Short mmCIF file of C-alpha atoms in Angstrom, two decimals:
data_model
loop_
_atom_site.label_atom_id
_atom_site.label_comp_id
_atom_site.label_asym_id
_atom_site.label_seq_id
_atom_site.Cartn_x
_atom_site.Cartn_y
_atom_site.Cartn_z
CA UNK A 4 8.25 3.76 -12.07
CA UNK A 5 6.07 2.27 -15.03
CA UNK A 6 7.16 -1.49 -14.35
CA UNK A 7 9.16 -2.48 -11.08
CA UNK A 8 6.34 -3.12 -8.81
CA UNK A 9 4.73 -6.21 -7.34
CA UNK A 10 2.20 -7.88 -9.10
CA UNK A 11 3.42 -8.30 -12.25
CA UNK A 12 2.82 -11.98 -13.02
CA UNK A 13 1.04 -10.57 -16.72
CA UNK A 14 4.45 -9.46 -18.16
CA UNK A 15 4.72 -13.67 -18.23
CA UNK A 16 3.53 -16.02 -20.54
CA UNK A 17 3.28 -18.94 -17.97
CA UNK A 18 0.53 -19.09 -15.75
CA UNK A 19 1.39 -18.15 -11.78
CA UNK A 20 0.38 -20.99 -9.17
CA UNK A 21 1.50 -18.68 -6.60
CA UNK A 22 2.20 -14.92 -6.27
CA UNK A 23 3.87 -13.85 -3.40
CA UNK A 24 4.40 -10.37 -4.96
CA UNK A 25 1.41 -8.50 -4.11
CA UNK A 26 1.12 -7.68 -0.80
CA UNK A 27 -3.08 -7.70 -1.87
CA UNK A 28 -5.32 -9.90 0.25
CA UNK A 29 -5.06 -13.21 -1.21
CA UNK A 30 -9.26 -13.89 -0.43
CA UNK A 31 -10.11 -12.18 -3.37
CA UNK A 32 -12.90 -9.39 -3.18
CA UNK A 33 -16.09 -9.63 -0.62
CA UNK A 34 -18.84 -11.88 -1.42
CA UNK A 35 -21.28 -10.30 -2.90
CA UNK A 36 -19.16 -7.55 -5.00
CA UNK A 37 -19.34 -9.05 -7.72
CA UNK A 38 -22.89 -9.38 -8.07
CA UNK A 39 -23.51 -5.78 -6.86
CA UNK A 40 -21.03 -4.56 -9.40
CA UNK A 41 -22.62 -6.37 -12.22
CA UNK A 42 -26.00 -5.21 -11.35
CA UNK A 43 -24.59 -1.66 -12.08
CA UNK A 44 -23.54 -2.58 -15.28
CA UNK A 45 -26.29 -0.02 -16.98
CA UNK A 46 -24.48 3.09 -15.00
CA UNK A 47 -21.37 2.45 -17.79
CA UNK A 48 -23.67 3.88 -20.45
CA UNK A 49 -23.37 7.26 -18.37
CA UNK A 50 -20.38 9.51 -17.56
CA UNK A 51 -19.19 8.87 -13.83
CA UNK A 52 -19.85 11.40 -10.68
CA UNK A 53 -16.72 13.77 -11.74
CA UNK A 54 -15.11 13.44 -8.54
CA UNK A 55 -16.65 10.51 -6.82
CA UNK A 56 -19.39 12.67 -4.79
CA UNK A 57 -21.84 10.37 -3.48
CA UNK A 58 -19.35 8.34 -2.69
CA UNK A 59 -16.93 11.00 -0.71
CA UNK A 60 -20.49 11.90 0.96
CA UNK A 61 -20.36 8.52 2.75
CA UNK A 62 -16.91 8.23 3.62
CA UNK A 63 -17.42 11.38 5.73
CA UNK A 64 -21.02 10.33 7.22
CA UNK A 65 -18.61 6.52 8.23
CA UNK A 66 -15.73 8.75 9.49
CA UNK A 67 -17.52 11.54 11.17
CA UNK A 68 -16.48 14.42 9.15
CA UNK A 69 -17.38 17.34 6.86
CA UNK A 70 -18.24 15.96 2.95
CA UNK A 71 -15.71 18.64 1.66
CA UNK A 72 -13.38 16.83 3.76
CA UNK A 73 -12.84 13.72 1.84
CA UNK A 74 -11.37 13.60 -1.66
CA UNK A 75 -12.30 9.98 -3.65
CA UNK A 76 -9.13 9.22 -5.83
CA UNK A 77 -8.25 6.36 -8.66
CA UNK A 78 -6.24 4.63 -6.00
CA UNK A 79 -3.72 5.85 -3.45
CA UNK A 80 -1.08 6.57 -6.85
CA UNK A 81 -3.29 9.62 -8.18
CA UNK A 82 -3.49 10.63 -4.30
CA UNK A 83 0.37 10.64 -4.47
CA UNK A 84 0.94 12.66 -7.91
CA UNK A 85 -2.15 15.55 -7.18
CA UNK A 86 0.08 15.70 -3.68
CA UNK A 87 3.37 16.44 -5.77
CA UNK A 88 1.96 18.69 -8.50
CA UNK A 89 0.18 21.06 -5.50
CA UNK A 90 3.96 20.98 -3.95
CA UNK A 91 5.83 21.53 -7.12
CA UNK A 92 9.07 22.64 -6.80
CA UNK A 93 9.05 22.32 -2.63
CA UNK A 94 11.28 20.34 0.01
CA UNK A 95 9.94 16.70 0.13
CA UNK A 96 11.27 14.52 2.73
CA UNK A 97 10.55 10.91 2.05
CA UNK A 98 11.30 7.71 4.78
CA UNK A 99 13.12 5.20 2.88
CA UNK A 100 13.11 2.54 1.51
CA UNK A 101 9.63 2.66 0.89
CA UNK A 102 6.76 2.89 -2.28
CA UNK A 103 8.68 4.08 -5.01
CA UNK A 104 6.17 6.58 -6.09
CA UNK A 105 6.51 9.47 -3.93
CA UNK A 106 9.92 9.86 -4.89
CA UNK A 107 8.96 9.50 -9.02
CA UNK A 108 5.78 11.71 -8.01
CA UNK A 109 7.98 14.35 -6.79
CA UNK A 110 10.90 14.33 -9.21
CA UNK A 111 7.90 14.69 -11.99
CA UNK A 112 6.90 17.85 -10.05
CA UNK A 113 10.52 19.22 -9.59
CA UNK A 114 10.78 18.88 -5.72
CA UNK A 115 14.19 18.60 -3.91
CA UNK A 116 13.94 15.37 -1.94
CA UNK A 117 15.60 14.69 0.98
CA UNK A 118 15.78 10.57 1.89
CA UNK A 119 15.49 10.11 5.59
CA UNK A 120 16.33 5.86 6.47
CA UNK A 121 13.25 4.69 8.55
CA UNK A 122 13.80 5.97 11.90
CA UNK A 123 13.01 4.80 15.33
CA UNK A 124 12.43 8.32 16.74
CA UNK A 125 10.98 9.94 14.35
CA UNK A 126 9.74 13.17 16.42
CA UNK A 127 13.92 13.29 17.43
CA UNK A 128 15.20 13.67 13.72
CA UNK A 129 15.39 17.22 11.90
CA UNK A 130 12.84 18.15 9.35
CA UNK A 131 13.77 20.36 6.36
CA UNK A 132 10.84 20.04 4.29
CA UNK A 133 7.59 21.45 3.06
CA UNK A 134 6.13 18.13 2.51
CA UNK A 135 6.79 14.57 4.13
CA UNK A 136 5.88 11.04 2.80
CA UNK A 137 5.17 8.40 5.61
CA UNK A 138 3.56 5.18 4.53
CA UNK A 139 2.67 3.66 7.79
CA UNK A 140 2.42 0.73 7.93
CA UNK A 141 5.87 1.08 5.26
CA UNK A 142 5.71 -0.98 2.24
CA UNK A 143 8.19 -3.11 2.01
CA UNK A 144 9.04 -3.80 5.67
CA UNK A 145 5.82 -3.91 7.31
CA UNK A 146 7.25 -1.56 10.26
CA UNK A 147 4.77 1.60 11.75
CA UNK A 148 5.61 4.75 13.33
CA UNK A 149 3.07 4.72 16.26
CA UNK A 150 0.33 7.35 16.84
CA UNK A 151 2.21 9.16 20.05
CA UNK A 152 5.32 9.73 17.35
CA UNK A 153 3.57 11.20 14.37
CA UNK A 154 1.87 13.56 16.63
CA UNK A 155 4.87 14.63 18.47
CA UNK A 156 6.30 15.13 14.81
CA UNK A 157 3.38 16.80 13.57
CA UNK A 158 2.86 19.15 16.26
CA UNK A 159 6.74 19.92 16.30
CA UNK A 160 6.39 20.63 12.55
CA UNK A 161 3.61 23.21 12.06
CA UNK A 162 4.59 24.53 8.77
CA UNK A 163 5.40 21.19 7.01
CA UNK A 164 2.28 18.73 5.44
CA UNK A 165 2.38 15.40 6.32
CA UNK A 166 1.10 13.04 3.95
CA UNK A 167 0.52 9.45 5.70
CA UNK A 168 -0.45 6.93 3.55
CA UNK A 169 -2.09 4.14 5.21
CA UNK A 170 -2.79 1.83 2.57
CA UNK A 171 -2.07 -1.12 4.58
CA UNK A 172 -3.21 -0.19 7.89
CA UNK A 173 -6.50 -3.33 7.88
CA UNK A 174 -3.28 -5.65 7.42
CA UNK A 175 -2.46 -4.65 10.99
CA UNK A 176 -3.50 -4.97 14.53
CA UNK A 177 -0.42 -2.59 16.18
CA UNK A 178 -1.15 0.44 14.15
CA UNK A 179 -3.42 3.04 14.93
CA UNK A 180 -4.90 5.62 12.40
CA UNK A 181 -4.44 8.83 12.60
CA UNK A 182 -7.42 9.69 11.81
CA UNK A 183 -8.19 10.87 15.33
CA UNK A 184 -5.34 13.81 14.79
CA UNK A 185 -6.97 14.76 11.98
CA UNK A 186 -9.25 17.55 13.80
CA UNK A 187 -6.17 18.93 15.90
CA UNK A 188 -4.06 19.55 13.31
CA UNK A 189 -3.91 21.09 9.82
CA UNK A 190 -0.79 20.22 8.17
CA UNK A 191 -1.98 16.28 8.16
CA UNK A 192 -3.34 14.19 5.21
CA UNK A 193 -3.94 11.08 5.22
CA UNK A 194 -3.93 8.84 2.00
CA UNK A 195 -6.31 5.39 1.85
CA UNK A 196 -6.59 2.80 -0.50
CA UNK A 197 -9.51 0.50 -0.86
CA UNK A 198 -7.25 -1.98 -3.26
CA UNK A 199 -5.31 -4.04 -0.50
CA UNK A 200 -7.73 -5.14 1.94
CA UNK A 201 -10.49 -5.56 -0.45
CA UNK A 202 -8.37 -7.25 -3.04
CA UNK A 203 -9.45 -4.86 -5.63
CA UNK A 204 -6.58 -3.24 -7.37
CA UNK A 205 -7.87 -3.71 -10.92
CA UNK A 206 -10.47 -1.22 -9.98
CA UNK A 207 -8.16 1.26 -8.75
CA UNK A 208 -9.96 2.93 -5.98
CA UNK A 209 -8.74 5.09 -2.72
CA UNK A 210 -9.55 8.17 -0.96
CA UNK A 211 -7.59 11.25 1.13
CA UNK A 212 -8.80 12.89 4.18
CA UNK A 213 -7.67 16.10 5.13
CA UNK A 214 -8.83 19.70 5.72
CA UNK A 215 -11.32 21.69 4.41
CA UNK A 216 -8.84 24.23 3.03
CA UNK A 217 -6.45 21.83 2.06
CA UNK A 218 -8.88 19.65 0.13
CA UNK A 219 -10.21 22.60 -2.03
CA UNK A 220 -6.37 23.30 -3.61
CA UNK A 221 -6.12 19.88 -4.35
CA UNK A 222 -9.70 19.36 -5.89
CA UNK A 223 -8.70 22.48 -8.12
CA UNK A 224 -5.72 20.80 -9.74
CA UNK A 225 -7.56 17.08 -9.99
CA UNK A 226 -8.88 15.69 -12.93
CA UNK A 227 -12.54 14.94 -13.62
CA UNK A 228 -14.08 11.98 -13.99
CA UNK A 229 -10.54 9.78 -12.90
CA UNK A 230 -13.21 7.36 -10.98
CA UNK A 231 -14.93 4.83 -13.22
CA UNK A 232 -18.62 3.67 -12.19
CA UNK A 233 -17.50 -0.05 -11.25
CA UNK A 234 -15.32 1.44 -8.68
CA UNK A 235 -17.29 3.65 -7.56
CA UNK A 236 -19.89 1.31 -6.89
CA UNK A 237 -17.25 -1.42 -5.07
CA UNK A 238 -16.43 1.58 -2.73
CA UNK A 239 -20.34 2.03 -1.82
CA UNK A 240 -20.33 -2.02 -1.06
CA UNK A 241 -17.78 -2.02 1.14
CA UNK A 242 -19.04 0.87 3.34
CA UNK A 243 -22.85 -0.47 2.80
CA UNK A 244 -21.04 -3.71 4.64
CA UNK A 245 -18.16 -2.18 6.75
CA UNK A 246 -18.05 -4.45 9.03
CA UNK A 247 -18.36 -7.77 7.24
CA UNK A 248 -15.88 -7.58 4.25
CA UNK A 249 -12.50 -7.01 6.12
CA UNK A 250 -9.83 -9.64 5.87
CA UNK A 251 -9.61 -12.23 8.94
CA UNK A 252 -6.05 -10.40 10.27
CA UNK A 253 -6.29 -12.27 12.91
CA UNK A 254 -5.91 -15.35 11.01
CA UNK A 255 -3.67 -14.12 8.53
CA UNK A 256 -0.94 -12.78 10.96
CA UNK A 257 -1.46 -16.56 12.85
CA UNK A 258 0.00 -17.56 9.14
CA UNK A 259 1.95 -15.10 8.71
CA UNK A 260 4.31 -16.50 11.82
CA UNK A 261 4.62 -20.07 10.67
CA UNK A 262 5.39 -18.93 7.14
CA UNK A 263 8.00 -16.72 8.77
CA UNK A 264 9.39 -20.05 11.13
CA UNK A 265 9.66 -22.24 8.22
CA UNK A 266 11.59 -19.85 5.93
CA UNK A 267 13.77 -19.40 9.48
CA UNK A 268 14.69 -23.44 9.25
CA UNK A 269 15.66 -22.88 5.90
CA UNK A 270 18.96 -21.68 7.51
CA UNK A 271 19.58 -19.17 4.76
CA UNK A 272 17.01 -16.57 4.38
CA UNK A 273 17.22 -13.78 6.81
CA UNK A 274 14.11 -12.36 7.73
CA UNK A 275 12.78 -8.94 9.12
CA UNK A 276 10.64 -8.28 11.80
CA UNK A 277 7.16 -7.17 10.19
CA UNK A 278 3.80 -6.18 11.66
CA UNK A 279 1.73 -6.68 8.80
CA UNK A 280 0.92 -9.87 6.85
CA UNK A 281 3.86 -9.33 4.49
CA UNK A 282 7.48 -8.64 5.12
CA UNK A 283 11.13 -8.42 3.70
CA UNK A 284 13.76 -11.17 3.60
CA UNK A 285 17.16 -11.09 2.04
CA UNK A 286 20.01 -13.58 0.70
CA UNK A 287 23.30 -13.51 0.85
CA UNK A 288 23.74 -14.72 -2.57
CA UNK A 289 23.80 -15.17 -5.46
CA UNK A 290 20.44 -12.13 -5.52
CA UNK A 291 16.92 -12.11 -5.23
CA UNK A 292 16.90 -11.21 -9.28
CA UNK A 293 18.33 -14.93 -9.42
CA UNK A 294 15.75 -16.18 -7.11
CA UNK A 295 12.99 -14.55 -8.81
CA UNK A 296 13.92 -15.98 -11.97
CA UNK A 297 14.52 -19.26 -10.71
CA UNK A 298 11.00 -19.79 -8.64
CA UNK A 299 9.36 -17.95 -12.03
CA UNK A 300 10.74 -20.85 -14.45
CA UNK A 301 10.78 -23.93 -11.91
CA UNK A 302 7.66 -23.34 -9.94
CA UNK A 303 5.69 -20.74 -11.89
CA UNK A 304 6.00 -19.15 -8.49
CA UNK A 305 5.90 -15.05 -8.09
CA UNK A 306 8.36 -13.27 -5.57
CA UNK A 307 8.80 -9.39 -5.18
CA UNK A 308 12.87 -8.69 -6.15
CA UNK A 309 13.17 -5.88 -3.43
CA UNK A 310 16.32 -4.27 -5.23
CA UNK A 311 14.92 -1.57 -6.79
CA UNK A 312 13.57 -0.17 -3.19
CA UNK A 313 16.16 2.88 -2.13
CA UNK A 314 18.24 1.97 0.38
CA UNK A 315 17.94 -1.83 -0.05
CA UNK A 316 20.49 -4.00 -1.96
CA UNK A 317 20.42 -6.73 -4.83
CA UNK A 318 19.90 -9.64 -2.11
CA UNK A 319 16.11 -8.57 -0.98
CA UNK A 320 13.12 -9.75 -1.90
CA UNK A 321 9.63 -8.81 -0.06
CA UNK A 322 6.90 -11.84 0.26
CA UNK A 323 3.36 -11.92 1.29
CA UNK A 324 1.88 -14.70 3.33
CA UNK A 325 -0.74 -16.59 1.13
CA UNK A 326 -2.92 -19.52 1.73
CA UNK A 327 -0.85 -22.27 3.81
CA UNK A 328 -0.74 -24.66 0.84
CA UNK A 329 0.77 -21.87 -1.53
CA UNK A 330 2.93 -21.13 1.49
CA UNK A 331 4.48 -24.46 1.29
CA UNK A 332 5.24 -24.38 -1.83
CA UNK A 333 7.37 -21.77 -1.71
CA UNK A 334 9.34 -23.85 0.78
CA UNK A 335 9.83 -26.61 -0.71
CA UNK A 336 11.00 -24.60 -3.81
CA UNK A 337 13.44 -22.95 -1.53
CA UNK A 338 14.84 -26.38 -0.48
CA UNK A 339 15.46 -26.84 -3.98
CA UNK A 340 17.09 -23.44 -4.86
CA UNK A 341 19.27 -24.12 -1.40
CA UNK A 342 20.53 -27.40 -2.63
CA UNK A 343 21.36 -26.30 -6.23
CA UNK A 344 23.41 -22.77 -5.04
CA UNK A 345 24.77 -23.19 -1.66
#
C-alpha cells in the first residue's frame, strides 16, 4: 500500500494544527539530535557503511549478543519485504487487522496467506504456515500477546518463523520483549523500529534481531547501502544516550486515559481497550471517511480512517493521544460534528 497509511497530512494543501494520525511520539526527536546530526553533515560527501555495520556492532554490544546477529534496516518496512522475498512463495499467516504491509509484502513475493482475527489464545489456535506476522504491540488496536503466549506458540511451532515486530513496544508498560527468547529458540525474529519512539520516521531507521544462520540468508538477498549517513548517525545517538531519550510513557498513558474519558462523554464514539498511547474507536455513522474529511476542512485536524485495515469496517478510525491542548481540540470538534449529524 503506496498511500493509505497514517501520517499523511502532505497529500494536503492546508496546514495540520493537529495530527492524530501517526501513532509517532508527538515530542519530536531527542534533544540534542539535531545538533549531532548536523555535525555529521561532512559524512554525506561519502557513500554510507553498506549495511549499517558500526552501527549493528552496537546494537549487539546494548543487547548482549553476537554482531552477526543484528541486521540494521531502512525502517521496520524493508525488514518486512527482505522477510517476504526470503519466504517467497511459502504459507504466511498474518493476525489481523493489523499493518497493512505484511500482507502487500507477501502478495509481492507470491505467498499464500492465511488471515488469523487477533486471538486471545494464541498458543490454542492451529498454525499452517511457514512464516507468521505478529506486531505486538498490534497497530491499530494497541492490544499484545504476552511473553508466556508467544513462547508457548513458538515452542509448539518448531518449523514455522516467527516474525514479531515490535515497533511500538517503548509506547508500552504491559509488554515484554521477546528478546529474552531469542537465545532458546531459532525460528524467532524480531523486527524494531527506531521511528516511533524517537519521532524519527523521515529518517527511516530500524533493525532485526535474529540468529546467526538466519541473519546470513537475509543479508544475502538485502540491498547495499539502503541506510543513509543521517540515520545512521541518529541510531548511534540514541544508543550513545539510551537511557535519556525515551518518551515519558508514563505520562503519556496518564493522557492517554483522559483523552479516552472525554471521547467516552461524547456519548457516540465507541472506544477500544488499548495498552499503548494510541488506540481504535469507531462510529456508527455516517463513516470515519466522513469524519476525516470533516475534521480535515473544519479544523485542519488529522485522524487515521481505519477502513482500509482487514477485518475492520467503514466506521473506524485509529487516534493517537497528543499534547492535552491538541487533545481538546479534537473534542470540541467532535461536539461540533455530533451536533451537525446525529
Amino acid at each position: 500500500m503506496l498511500h493509505g497509511h497514517g501520517n499523511d497530512g502532505y497529500q494536503y494543501s492546508r496546514e495540520i494544527w493537529a495530527d492524530f494520525s501517526t501513532n509517532v511520539w508527538y515530542g519530536k526527536e531527542p534533544e540534542g539530535m539535531k545538533e549531532y546530526i548536523f555535525d555529521q553533515w561532512n559524512t554525506i560527501n561519502s557513500y554510507p557503511e553498506v549495511i549499517g555495520e558500526s552501527f549493528a556492532d552496537k546494537i549487539s554490544r546494548h543487547y548482549g549478543l553476537n554482531s552477526r546477529q543484528v541486521l540494521v534496516v531502512n525502517g521496520t518496512t524493508e525488514s518486512i519485504y527482505l522477510l517476504a522475498q526470503l519466504y517467497a512463495g511459502k504459507k504466511t499467516t498474518i493476525l489481523t487487522p493489523t499493518f497493512s504491509e505484511y500482507e502487500d509484502a507477501c502478495m509481492a513475493f507470491h505467498h499464500t496467506i492465511t488471515y488469523m482475527p487477533w486471538p486471545s489464545d494464541l498458543a490454542s489456535q492451529p498454525l499452517d504456515a511457514d512464516l507468521v506476522f505478529i506486531c505486538n504491540p498490534n497497530n491499530p488496536t494497541g492490544k499484545i500477546i504476552s511473553i508466556l503466549q508467544l513462547e508457548k506458540t513458538i515452542r509448539k511451532h518448531p518449523n514455522c518463523l516467527f516474525a514479531i515486530d515490535e515497533a511500538f513496544i517503548e509506547f508500552t508498560l504491559f509488554n515484554e520483549s521477546a528478546l529474552k527468547l531469542l537465545s532458546r529458540y531459532d525460528n524467532l525474529l524480531i523486527m524494531r523500529s527506531m521511528t516511533k519512539a524517537y519521532a524519527i520516521p523521515g529518517l527511516r531507521l530500524g533493525y532485526i534481531l535474529a540468529g546467526e544462520q538466519k541473519m546470513e540468508r537475509l543479508k544475502s538477498i538485502k540491498q547495499p547501502w539502503t541506510i543513509n549517513t543521517m540515520a545512521l548517525a541518529a541510531g548511534h545517538f540514541v544508543f550513545d544516550n539510551f537511557l535519556k531519550v525515551h518518551p515519558p510513557i508514563e505520562d503519556l498513558l496518564t493522557d492517554k486515559e483522559q483523552f479516552v474519558n472525554q471521547l467516552k462523554s461524547l456519548g457516540f464514539v465507541n472506544i477500544f481497550e488499548s495498552c499503548t498511547h494510541f488506540f481504535l474507536c469507531q462510529i456508527v455513522h455516517p463513516d470515519a471517511y466522513d469524519l476525516k474529511r470533516f475534521l480535515l476542512e473544519s479544523f485542519s485536524i488529522l485522524i487515521r480512517d481505519a477502513s482500509n485495515f482487514r477485518g475492520l469496517g467503514p466506521g473506524y478510525f485509529r487516534l493517537a493521544t497528543q499534547r492535552p491542548e491538541k487533545n481538546g481540540l479534537l473534542i470540541n470538534a467532535l461536539k461540533e460534528w455530533k451536533m451537525l449529524s446525529y
